[in-house]
Each structure stands twice: as C-alpha cells, then as structure tokens.
PDB file of C-alpha atoms and ligand atoms in Angstrom:
ATOM      1  CA  MET S 190      27.839 -18.770 -22.325  1.00 84.00           C
ATOM      2  CA  ARG S 191      24.746 -16.773 -21.472  1.00 94.00           C
ATOM      3  CA  LYS S 192      23.472 -16.730 -17.885  1.00 96.00           C
ATOM      4  CA  THR S 193      20.349 -18.534 -16.717  1.00 98.00           C
ATOM      5  CA  ILE S 194      18.413 -16.063 -14.532  1.00 98.00           C
ATOM      6  CA  ILE S 195      15.547 -16.880 -12.300  1.00 98.00           C
ATOM      7  CA  ALA S 196      13.911 -13.649 -11.155  1.00 98.00           C
ATOM      8  CA  GLY S 197      10.992 -13.162  -8.781  1.00 98.00           C
ATOM      9  CA  ASN S 198       8.677 -10.368  -9.378  1.00 98.00           C
ATOM     10  CA  TRP S 199       6.851  -9.811  -6.162  1.00 98.00           C
ATOM     11  CA  LYS S 200       4.495  -7.097  -7.629  1.00 98.00           C
ATOM     12  CA  MET S 201       2.545  -5.255  -4.904  1.00 98.00           C
ATOM     13  CA  ASN S 202       2.910  -8.016  -2.316  1.00 98.00           C
ATOM     14  CA  LYS S 203       4.579  -8.156   1.144  1.00 98.00           C
ATOM     15  CA  THR S 204       5.051  -5.409   3.858  1.00 98.00           C
ATOM     16  CA  PRO S 205       8.585  -4.767   4.918  1.00 98.00           C
ATOM     17  CA  SER S 206       8.508  -7.362   7.707  1.00 98.00           C
ATOM     18  CA  GLU S 207       6.916  -9.935   5.407  1.00 98.00           C
ATOM     19  CA  ALA S 208       9.471  -9.142   2.776  1.00 98.00           C
ATOM     20  CA  ALA S 209      12.379  -9.676   5.217  1.00 98.00           C
ATOM     21  CA  GLU S 210      10.986 -13.000   6.148  1.00 98.00           C
ATOM     22  CA  LEU S 211      10.444 -14.148   2.476  1.00 98.00           C
ATOM     23  CA  ALA S 212      13.897 -12.917   1.365  1.00 98.00           C
ATOM     24  CA  ALA S 213      15.558 -14.635   4.255  1.00 98.00           C
ATOM     25  CA  ALA S 214      13.749 -17.978   3.256  1.00 98.00           C
ATOM     26  CA  ILE S 215      14.930 -17.452  -0.374  1.00 98.00           C
ATOM     27  CA  ALA S 216      18.473 -16.692   0.702  1.00 98.00           C
ATOM     28  CA  GLN S 217      18.583 -20.145   2.351  1.00 97.00           C
ATOM     29  CA  ILE S 218      17.911 -22.074  -0.846  1.00 97.00           C
ATOM     30  CA  GLN S 219      20.932 -24.140  -1.518  1.00 95.00           C
ATOM     31  CA  GLY S 220      22.634 -25.295  -4.749  1.00 94.00           C
ATOM     32  CA  ALA S 221      21.743 -22.540  -7.073  1.00 96.00           C
ATOM     33  CA  LYS S 222      23.909 -22.642 -10.219  1.00 96.00           C
ATOM     34  CA  CYS S 223      22.053 -19.859 -11.897  1.00 98.00           C
ATOM     35  CA  GLU S 224      21.574 -16.170 -11.068  1.00 98.00           C
ATOM     36  CA  VAL S 225      18.748 -15.618  -8.591  1.00 98.00           C
ATOM     37  CA  VAL S 226      17.061 -12.248  -8.279  1.00 98.00           C
ATOM     38  CA  ILE S 227      14.211 -10.928  -6.162  1.00 98.00           C
ATOM     39  CA  CYS S 228      12.294  -7.759  -7.020  1.00 99.00           C
ATOM     40  CA  PRO S 229      10.252  -6.696  -4.063  1.00 98.00           C
ATOM     41  CA  PRO S 230       8.232  -3.422  -3.830  1.00 98.00           C
ATOM     42  CA  PHE S 231      10.313  -0.269  -3.299  1.00 98.00           C
ATOM     43  CA  VAL S 232       9.509   0.108   0.488  1.00 98.00           C
ATOM     44  CA  ASP S 233      10.845  -3.464   1.001  1.00 98.00           C
ATOM     45  CA  LEU S 234      14.077  -3.046  -0.675  1.00 98.00           C
ATOM     46  CA  PHE S 235      16.294  -2.153   2.307  1.00 97.00           C
ATOM     47  CA  TYR S 236      14.766  -4.924   4.422  1.00 98.00           C
ATOM     48  CA  ALA S 237      15.091  -7.550   1.661  1.00 98.00           C
ATOM     49  CA  LYS S 238      18.708  -6.364   1.047  1.00 98.00           C
ATOM     50  CA  LYS S 239      19.539  -7.019   4.681  1.00 98.00           C
ATOM     51  CA  ALA S 240      17.931 -10.414   4.586  1.00 98.00           C
ATOM     52  CA  ILE S 241      19.874 -11.662   1.614  1.00 98.00           C
ATOM     53  CA  GLU S 242      23.275 -10.404   2.727  1.00 98.00           C
ATOM     54  CA  GLY S 243      25.871 -13.072   2.496  1.00 97.00           C
ATOM     55  CA  SER S 244      23.901 -15.104   0.004  1.00 97.00           C
ATOM     56  CA  CYS S 245      24.016 -15.237  -3.772  1.00 97.00           C
ATOM     57  CA  VAL S 246      20.610 -13.753  -4.233  1.00 98.00           C
ATOM     58  CA  LYS S 247      20.634 -10.423  -6.035  1.00 98.00           C
ATOM     59  CA  LEU S 248      18.168  -7.483  -5.492  1.00 98.00           C
ATOM     60  CA  GLY S 249      16.047  -5.952  -8.205  1.00 98.00           C
ATOM     61  CA  ALA S 250      13.274  -3.335  -8.415  1.00 98.00           C
ATOM     62  CA  GLN S 251      10.060  -3.293 -10.505  1.00 98.00           C
ATOM     63  CA  ASN S 252      10.362  -0.001 -12.231  1.00 98.00           C
ATOM     64  CA  CYS S 253      12.619   3.133 -12.463  1.00 98.00           C
ATOM     65  CA  HIS S 254      12.157   6.609 -13.922  1.00 98.00           C
ATOM     66  CA  PHE S 255      14.206   8.054 -16.650  1.00 98.00           C
ATOM     67  CA  LYS S 256      14.940  11.383 -14.943  1.00 98.00           C
ATOM     68  CA  GLU S 257      17.677  11.633 -12.252  1.00 97.00           C
ATOM     69  CA  SER S 258      15.425  13.525  -9.844  1.00 97.00           C
ATOM     70  CA  GLY S 259      12.582  16.079  -9.702  1.00 98.00           C
ATOM     71  CA  ALA S 260       8.886  16.623  -9.705  1.00 98.00           C
ATOM     72  CA  PHE S 261       7.677  13.057 -10.566  1.00 98.00           C
ATOM     73  CA  THR S 262       5.393  12.143  -7.689  1.00 97.00           C
ATOM     74  CA  GLY S 263       5.273   8.426  -6.986  1.00 96.00           C
ATOM     75  CA  GLU S 264       8.348   7.599  -9.202  1.00 97.00           C
ATOM     76  CA  ILE S 265      11.919   6.423  -8.272  1.00 98.00           C
ATOM     77  CA  SER S 266      15.250   7.061  -9.698  1.00 98.00           C
ATOM     78  CA  ALA S 267      18.098   4.671 -10.730  1.00 98.00           C
ATOM     79  CA  ASP S 268      20.339   6.265  -8.177  1.00 98.00           C
ATOM     80  CA  MET S 269      17.823   5.604  -5.354  1.00 98.00           C
ATOM     81  CA  LEU S 270      17.569   1.925  -6.382  1.00 98.00           C
ATOM     82  CA  ILE S 271      21.338   1.515  -6.521  1.00 98.00           C
ATOM     83  CA  GLU S 272      21.704   3.028  -3.095  1.00 98.00           C
ATOM     84  CA  ALA S 273      19.057   0.665  -1.864  1.00 98.00           C
ATOM     85  CA  GLY S 274      21.246  -2.178  -3.155  1.00 98.00           C
ATOM     86  CA  CYS S 275      19.649  -3.062  -6.446  1.00 98.00           C
ATOM     87  CA  GLU S 276      21.543  -4.647  -9.291  1.00 98.00           C
ATOM     88  CA  TYR S 277      18.554  -5.233 -11.465  1.00 98.00           C
ATOM     89  CA  VAL S 278      15.380  -3.428 -12.505  1.00 98.00           C
ATOM     90  CA  ILE S 279      12.272  -4.683 -14.338  1.00 98.00           C
ATOM     91  CA  ILE S 280      11.131  -2.309 -17.070  1.00 98.00           C
ATOM     92  CA  GLY S 281       7.995  -2.395 -19.143  1.00 98.00           C
ATOM     93  CA  HIS S 282       6.018  -5.164 -17.342  1.00 98.00           C
ATOM     94  CA  SER S 283       2.737  -5.635 -18.932  1.00 97.00           C
ATOM     95  CA  GLU S 284       0.999  -4.463 -15.835  1.00 97.00           C
ATOM     96  CA  ARG S 285       2.899  -1.173 -16.135  1.00 97.00           C
ATOM     97  CA  ARG S 286       1.910  -0.963 -19.838  1.00 97.00           C
ATOM     98  CA  GLN S 287      -1.751  -1.856 -19.108  1.00 96.00           C
ATOM     99  CA  TYR S 288      -2.423   0.167 -15.898  1.00 97.00           C
ATOM    100  CA  PHE S 289       0.145   2.924 -15.857  1.00 96.00           C
ATOM    101  CA  ALA S 290       0.311   4.084 -19.496  1.00 96.00           C
ATOM    102  CA  GLU S 291       3.797   2.649 -20.104  1.00 97.00           C
ATOM    103  CA  THR S 292       4.737   2.775 -23.807  1.00 98.00           C
ATOM    104  CA  ASP S 293       7.464   1.371 -25.890  1.00 98.00           C
ATOM    105  CA  GLU S 294       8.949   4.876 -25.922  1.00 98.00           C
ATOM    106  CA  THR S 295       8.957   5.194 -22.125  1.00 98.00           C
ATOM    107  CA  VAL S 296      10.348   1.686 -21.824  1.00 98.00           C
ATOM    108  CA  ASN S 297      13.219   2.822 -23.991  1.00 98.00           C
ATOM    109  CA  LEU S 298      13.817   5.902 -21.890  1.00 98.00           C
ATOM    110  CA  ARG S 299      13.696   4.079 -18.692  1.00 98.00           C
ATOM    111  CA  THR S 300      15.930   1.343 -20.020  1.00 98.00           C
ATOM    112  CA  LYS S 301      18.564   3.781 -21.250  1.00 98.00           C
ATOM    113  CA  ALA S 302      18.493   5.705 -17.928  1.00 98.00           C
ATOM    114  CA  ALA S 303      18.881   2.529 -15.820  1.00 98.00           C
ATOM    115  CA  LEU S 304      21.699   1.257 -17.986  1.00 98.00           C
ATOM    116  CA  ALA S 305      23.563   4.523 -17.873  1.00 98.00           C
ATOM    117  CA  LYS S 306      23.618   4.282 -14.096  1.00 98.00           C
ATOM    118  CA  GLY S 307      24.921   0.677 -14.085  1.00 98.00           C
ATOM    119  CA  LEU S 308      21.720  -1.295 -13.436  1.00 98.00           C
ATOM    120  CA  LYS S 309      20.917  -4.508 -15.296  1.00 98.00           C
ATOM    121  CA  VAL S 310      17.537  -4.198 -16.915  1.00 98.00           C
ATOM    122  CA  ILE S 311      14.937  -6.886 -17.482  1.00 98.00           C
ATOM    123  CA  VAL S 312      12.899  -5.611 -20.436  1.00 98.00           C
ATOM    124  CA  CYS S 313       9.456  -7.239 -20.615  1.00 98.00           C
ATOM    125  CA  VAL S 314       7.682  -7.868 -23.909  1.00 98.00           C
ATOM    126  CA  GLY S 315       4.640  -9.910 -24.743  1.00 98.00           C
ATOM    127  CA  GLU S 316       1.359 -10.063 -26.797  1.00 98.00           C
ATOM    128  CA  THR S 317      -2.201  -9.929 -25.504  1.00 97.00           C
ATOM    129  CA  ARG S 318      -4.588 -12.818 -26.027  1.00 95.00           C
ATOM    130  CA  GLU S 319      -6.294 -10.785 -28.794  1.00 96.00           C
ATOM    131  CA  GLU S 320      -3.044 -10.163 -30.498  1.00 97.00           C
ATOM    132  CA  ARG S 321      -2.063 -13.837 -30.452  1.00 96.00           C
ATOM    133  CA  GLU S 322      -5.628 -14.816 -31.793  1.00 95.00           C
ATOM    134  CA  ASN S 323      -5.227 -12.319 -34.580  1.00 97.00           C
ATOM    135  CA  GLY S 324      -1.917 -13.819 -35.604  1.00 97.00           C
ATOM    136  CA  ILE S 325       0.143 -10.714 -34.936  1.00 98.00           C
ATOM    137  CA  THR S 326       2.328 -12.071 -32.035  1.00 98.00           C
ATOM    138  CA  GLU S 327       5.512 -11.500 -33.903  1.00 98.00           C
ATOM    139  CA  ASN S 328       4.602  -8.070 -35.147  1.00 98.00           C
ATOM    140  CA  VAL S 329       3.915  -6.979 -31.636  1.00 98.00           C
ATOM    141  CA  ILE S 330       7.126  -8.423 -30.160  1.00 98.00           C
ATOM    142  CA  ASP S 331       9.110  -7.037 -33.056  1.00 98.00           C
ATOM    143  CA  ARG S 332       7.749  -3.462 -32.361  1.00 98.00           C
ATOM    144  CA  GLN S 333       8.338  -3.783 -28.564  1.00 98.00           C
ATOM    145  CA  ILE S 334      11.875  -4.960 -29.016  1.00 98.00           C
ATOM    146  CA  ARG S 335      12.847  -2.415 -31.782  1.00 98.00           C
ATOM    147  CA  LEU S 336      11.405   0.531 -29.916  1.00 98.00           C
ATOM    148  CA  GLY S 337      12.235  -0.657 -26.406  1.00 98.00           C
ATOM    149  CA  LEU S 338      15.943  -1.301 -27.309  1.00 98.00           C
ATOM    150  CA  LYS S 339      16.193   1.660 -29.677  1.00 98.00           C
ATOM    151  CA  ASP S 340      19.632   3.360 -29.753  1.00 98.00           C
ATOM    152  CA  LEU S 341      21.216   0.895 -27.244  1.00 98.00           C
ATOM    153  CA  SER S 342      24.808  -0.006 -27.973  1.00 98.00           C
ATOM    154  CA  LYS S 343      26.102  -3.597 -28.245  1.00 98.00           C
ATOM    155  CA  GLU S 344      28.042  -2.981 -25.013  1.00 98.00           C
ATOM    156  CA  GLU S 345      24.825  -1.968 -23.274  1.00 98.00           C
ATOM    157  CA  MET S 346      23.139  -5.086 -24.392  1.00 98.00           C
ATOM    158  CA  ALA S 347      25.465  -7.033 -22.164  1.00 98.00           C
ATOM    159  CA  ASN S 348      23.291  -5.698 -19.282  1.00 98.00           C
ATOM    160  CA  VAL S 349      19.979  -6.280 -20.838  1.00 98.00           C
ATOM    161  CA  VAL S 350      17.699  -9.338 -20.235  1.00 98.00           C
ATOM    162  CA  ILE S 351      14.597  -9.813 -22.276  1.00 98.00           C
ATOM    163  CA  ALA S 352      11.565 -11.395 -20.551  1.00 98.00           C
ATOM    164  CA  TYR S 353       8.992 -12.795 -22.895  1.00 98.00           C
ATOM    165  CA  GLU S 354       5.759 -12.698 -21.046  1.00 98.00           C
ATOM    166  CA  PRO S 355       2.565 -13.420 -23.058  1.00 97.00           C
ATOM    167  CA  VAL S 356       0.043 -11.102 -21.334  1.00 96.00           C
ATOM    168  CA  TRP S 357      -2.631 -13.782 -21.422  1.00 95.00           C
ATOM    169  CA  ALA S 358      -0.414 -16.069 -19.332  1.00 95.00           C
ATOM    170  CA  ILE S 359       0.503 -13.783 -16.604  1.00 93.00           C
ATOM    171  CA  GLY S 360      -1.289 -14.501 -13.297  1.00 87.00           C
ATOM    172  CA  THR S 361      -3.942 -16.429 -15.144  1.00 90.00           C
ATOM    173  CA  GLY S 362      -2.766 -19.981 -14.600  1.00 87.00           C
ATOM    174  CA  LEU S 363      -2.504 -20.273 -18.347  1.00 87.00           C
ATOM    175  CA  THR S 364       0.980 -21.107 -19.504  1.00 87.00           C
ATOM    176  CA  ALA S 365       2.304 -20.906 -23.011  1.00 91.00           C
ATOM    177  CA  THR S 366       3.167 -24.377 -24.209  1.00 96.00           C
ATOM    178  CA  ASN S 367       6.880 -25.114 -24.263  1.00 97.00           C
ATOM    179  CA  GLU S 368       6.748 -24.809 -27.961  1.00 97.00           C
ATOM    180  CA  GLN S 369       4.840 -21.522 -28.045  1.00 97.00           C
ATOM    181  CA  ALA S 370       7.289 -20.026 -25.493  1.00 98.00           C
ATOM    182  CA  GLU S 371      10.322 -21.354 -27.422  1.00 98.00           C
ATOM    183  CA  GLU S 372       9.039 -20.166 -30.732  1.00 98.00           C
ATOM    184  CA  VAL S 373       8.813 -16.556 -29.540  1.00 98.00           C
ATOM    185  CA  CYS S 374      11.992 -16.549 -27.547  1.00 98.00           C
ATOM    186  CA  LYS S 375      13.764 -17.910 -30.693  1.00 98.00           C
ATOM    187  CA  PHE S 376      12.134 -15.100 -32.756  1.00 98.00           C
ATOM    188  CA  ILE S 377      13.432 -12.613 -30.166  1.00 98.00           C
ATOM    189  CA  ARG S 378      16.995 -14.067 -30.374  1.00 98.00           C
ATOM    190  CA  GLY S 379      16.788 -13.714 -34.278  1.00 98.00           C
ATOM    191  CA  LEU S 380      15.633 -10.113 -34.014  1.00 98.00           C
ATOM    192  CA  ILE S 381      18.456  -9.197 -31.627  1.00 98.00           C
ATOM    193  CA  ALA S 382      20.870 -10.730 -34.128  1.00 98.00           C
ATOM    194  CA  LYS S 383      19.373  -8.536 -36.826  1.00 98.00           C
ATOM    195  CA  LEU S 384      19.469  -5.391 -34.713  1.00 98.00           C
ATOM    196  CA  PHE S 385      22.889  -5.932 -33.026  1.00 98.00           C
ATOM    197  CA  ASP S 386      24.773  -8.951 -34.089  1.00 98.00           C
ATOM    198  CA  ALA S 387      24.963 -12.725 -33.818  1.00 98.00           C
ATOM    199  CA  ASP S 388      27.327 -12.599 -30.763  1.00 98.00           C
ATOM    200  CA  VAL S 389      25.018 -10.209 -28.859  1.00 98.00           C
ATOM    201  CA  ALA S 390      22.017 -12.512 -29.675  1.00 98.00           C
ATOM    202  CA  GLU S 391      23.894 -15.526 -28.486  1.00 98.00           C
ATOM    203  CA  GLU S 392      24.871 -13.849 -25.152  1.00 98.00           C
ATOM    204  CA  THR S 393      21.523 -12.277 -24.346  1.00 98.00           C
ATOM    205  CA  THR S 394      19.522 -13.983 -21.681  1.00 98.00           C
ATOM    206  CA  ILE S 395      15.869 -14.488 -22.665  1.00 98.00           C
ATOM    207  CA  GLN S 396      13.504 -15.419 -19.937  1.00 98.00           C
ATOM    208  CA  TYR S 397       9.946 -16.777 -20.113  1.00 98.00           C
ATOM    209  CA  GLY S 398       7.282 -15.508 -17.763  1.00 97.00           C
ATOM    210  CA  GLY S 399       3.597 -16.332 -17.427  1.00 96.00           C
ATOM    211  CA  SER S 400       2.380 -18.691 -14.671  1.00 94.00           C
ATOM    212  CA  MET S 401       5.707 -20.526 -14.515  1.00 97.00           C
ATOM    213  CA  ASN S 402       5.551 -22.752 -11.562  1.00 97.00           C
ATOM    214  CA  ALA S 403       7.145 -25.773  -9.839  1.00 97.00           C
ATOM    215  CA  GLY S 404       5.229 -28.157 -12.085  1.00 97.00           C
ATOM    216  CA  ASN S 405       5.955 -26.599 -15.506  1.00 97.00           C
ATOM    217  CA  CYS S 406       9.380 -24.955 -14.986  1.00 98.00           C
ATOM    218  CA  ALA S 407      11.643 -27.893 -15.853  1.00 98.00           C
ATOM    219  CA  ALA S 408      10.160 -28.334 -19.337  1.00 98.00           C
ATOM    220  CA  LEU S 409      10.042 -24.645 -20.129  1.00 98.00           C
ATOM    221  CA  LEU S 410      13.612 -24.088 -18.975  1.00 98.00           C
ATOM    222  CA  ALA S 411      14.824 -27.078 -21.009  1.00 97.00           C
ATOM    223  CA  MET S 412      14.036 -25.302 -24.235  1.00 98.00           C
ATOM    224  CA  PRO S 413      17.049 -24.076 -26.117  1.00 97.00           C
ATOM    225  CA  ASN S 414      16.156 -20.380 -26.339  1.00 98.00           C
ATOM    226  CA  ILE S 415      14.639 -20.030 -22.815  1.00 98.00           C
ATOM    227  CA  ASP S 416      17.300 -18.992 -20.404  1.00 98.00           C
ATOM    228  CA  GLY S 417      15.419 -18.366 -17.246  1.00 98.00           C
ATOM    229  CA  GLY S 418      12.121 -17.267 -15.883  1.00 98.00           C
ATOM    230  CA  LEU S 419      10.420 -14.138 -14.582  1.00 98.00           C
ATOM    231  CA  ILE S 420       8.125 -15.446 -11.967  1.00 98.00           C
ATOM    232  CA  GLY S 421       5.222 -13.724 -10.218  1.00 97.00           C
ATOM    233  CA  GLY S 422       2.956 -15.931  -7.984  1.00 97.00           C
ATOM    234  CA  ALA S 423       5.359 -18.821  -7.471  1.00 98.00           C
ATOM    235  CA  ALA S 424       8.137 -16.442  -6.448  1.00 98.00           C
ATOM    236  CA  LEU S 425       6.204 -15.693  -3.242  1.00 98.00           C
ATOM    237  CA  LYS S 426       6.362 -19.433  -2.217  1.00 98.00           C
ATOM    238  CA  PRO S 427       9.936 -20.331  -1.236  1.00 98.00           C
ATOM    239  CA  ALA S 428       9.466 -24.082  -1.929  1.00 98.00           C
ATOM    240  CA  ASP S 429       8.101 -23.497  -5.381  1.00 98.00           C
ATOM    241  CA  PHE S 430      10.800 -20.853  -6.063  1.00 98.00           C
ATOM    242  CA  ALA S 431      13.379 -23.308  -4.921  1.00 98.00           C
ATOM    243  CA  THR S 432      12.128 -25.892  -7.405  1.00 98.00           C
ATOM    244  CA  ILE S 433      12.283 -23.347 -10.239  1.00 98.00           C
ATOM    245  CA  ILE S 434      15.826 -22.391  -9.180  1.00 98.00           C
ATOM    246  CA  ALA S 435      16.786 -26.085  -9.200  1.00 98.00           C
ATOM    247  CA  ALA S 436      15.409 -26.401 -12.692  1.00 98.00           C
ATOM    248  CA  GLY S 437      17.169 -23.396 -13.846  1.00 98.00           C
ATOM    249  CA  SER S 438      20.457 -24.739 -12.333  1.00 97.00           C
ATOM    250  CA  ALA S 439      20.018 -27.975 -14.340  1.00 95.00           C
ATOM    251  CA  ASN S 440      20.424 -26.326 -17.715  1.00 71.00           C
TER     252      ASN S 440
HETATM  253  C1  LIG C 144       4.964 -11.790 -13.864  1.00 97.71           C
HETATM  254  O1  LIG C 144       4.491 -10.971 -12.984  1.00 97.71           O
HETATM  255  O2  LIG C 144       6.028 -11.382 -14.562  1.00 97.71           O
HETATM  256  C2  LIG C 144       4.482 -13.130 -13.973  1.00 97.71           C
HETATM  257  C3  LIG C 144       4.939 -13.844 -14.851  1.00 97.71           C
HETATM  258  O3  LIG C 144       3.517 -13.454 -13.066  1.00 97.71           O
HETATM  259  P1  LIG C 144       2.877 -15.014 -12.837  1.00 97.71           P
HETATM  260  O4  LIG C 144       4.126 -15.868 -12.796  1.00 97.71           O
HETATM  261  O5  LIG C 144       2.174 -14.865 -11.592  1.00 97.71           O
HETATM  262  O6  LIG C 144       2.048 -15.251 -14.029  1.00 97.71           O
END
C-alpha cells in the first residue's frame, strides 16, 4: 500500500521564530493517519525540528545540491540537511526551474545525490499554461519524468515521491479540476510502470500540488491516483493544513 503524504512547502516564508511557532501549531494537529511533512526555509530547519520533536511531523527542505561540499555559494548539501533533521527534500519545484535555471538534468543530479545520502525526494513536475493550451502536457511530463528519474534503480524509487504541480495552478488560486489532476497522475503512474515496473508504479506516492486548499482537498485526494498533496499557501495556515491532513487521512 502506498503512503498518502501531505507536505507543506513554506517557500521563502517565515523567520526562525515564526517558523518555530508555525511548526509547533502543526505538531499539535491530531488524528493524522497519513505522513505529514513540513519544508521550511533552510535557516528555519533547526527551529522547526525542535518544535516538531515528539510529534509525527517530518522535516523536509526545499532544495539540495548534488555535490557533497565545495565552492557553491548559496547552495546546501544533503549531509547538511540530514544533520539539520531532514528526512525529505523537494527537488525541481517549478519556481526553481523558472527562476533559478533548474533543468531536468540538474533535477536528476540533485535527486540521485539526495537519495544516495538517504533522503526521500519529492520530485516536482508540471506543465505551464502555454504547454497545456498547446496540448503537450503529456509530452512535457514524459520528458521531466524520464530525465528527472534517469538511471534510478527500482530500489531507489522506494524513496521517491512525485509531485504533479501544473505551473499555472501554483499560487494562482486556479486549481486543476479533479479530473485533470487525476488524468496526469494516472499518466505518471503508467510511465513509471513502463520505466521501472508495475510494482514500483503501484507503490509510488504521487501528489497533486497547485492551490490545494481546505475547500478542494477532499475531492482531489479522493481520486484514485492522487496520493497526497504538496501545499504552498495553505500550509502556512494551521487550520487549513489540518483540514487537508484530515482529508489525506480519510483515504
Ligand atoms: C507549491 O508551492 O508547491 C504549491 C503548490 O503552492 P500553492 O499551494 O500555493 O499553489
């Protein structure tokens, strides 16, 4: 049985003291029957970790470099994240692709490096609005998945989560319809079956992300191929995040 995972991507929000407060509020959410992950900014990790101690909430980061150390100003290594208490890392978020020149090739390098160190990786894929309008959504996802997961073993796939995040739905208030989200998540599962095998596909958690909120989460999470959510804005509001966790726990 694959895991349902509700992960909050805090992006560049919250100072360390604010992060400690938000993480403590999330740690108090009761009744989660799914995996709950928070991904604060790097400087907040230690504070968030302390705040979630003793709860089931897991810690993740928003990026990780593929080299162990060295002259990579502004970057962070997998070892650093692990020592800060991270179990997860988000790789290839569309904002990294859009603003920081992340490519499918660097997504692959970062993913392999993080997996080699024992992190679980949330690999983000998704089409832009223009790509959807041009009818090439599946081609784009196919390329992102093939290149992003290139040379990964079936065993490594046990620590990979895919987040399908249509770029046009992130932070815009526009959500993919349940059917649109399900269609692409199903396509991704089929592709994983082709690239690895049916068992790997069946076991891989595929999240939806893109303006998921307290109002639309239940219907999205009830779709058969949507196994969780990667949540931006609503992850900063403990009550809304609690509603999403409850919906994730119901499936
Ligand atoms: C995200 O950042 O991954 C995301 C889905 O953001 P939002 O929920 O705000 O659209």
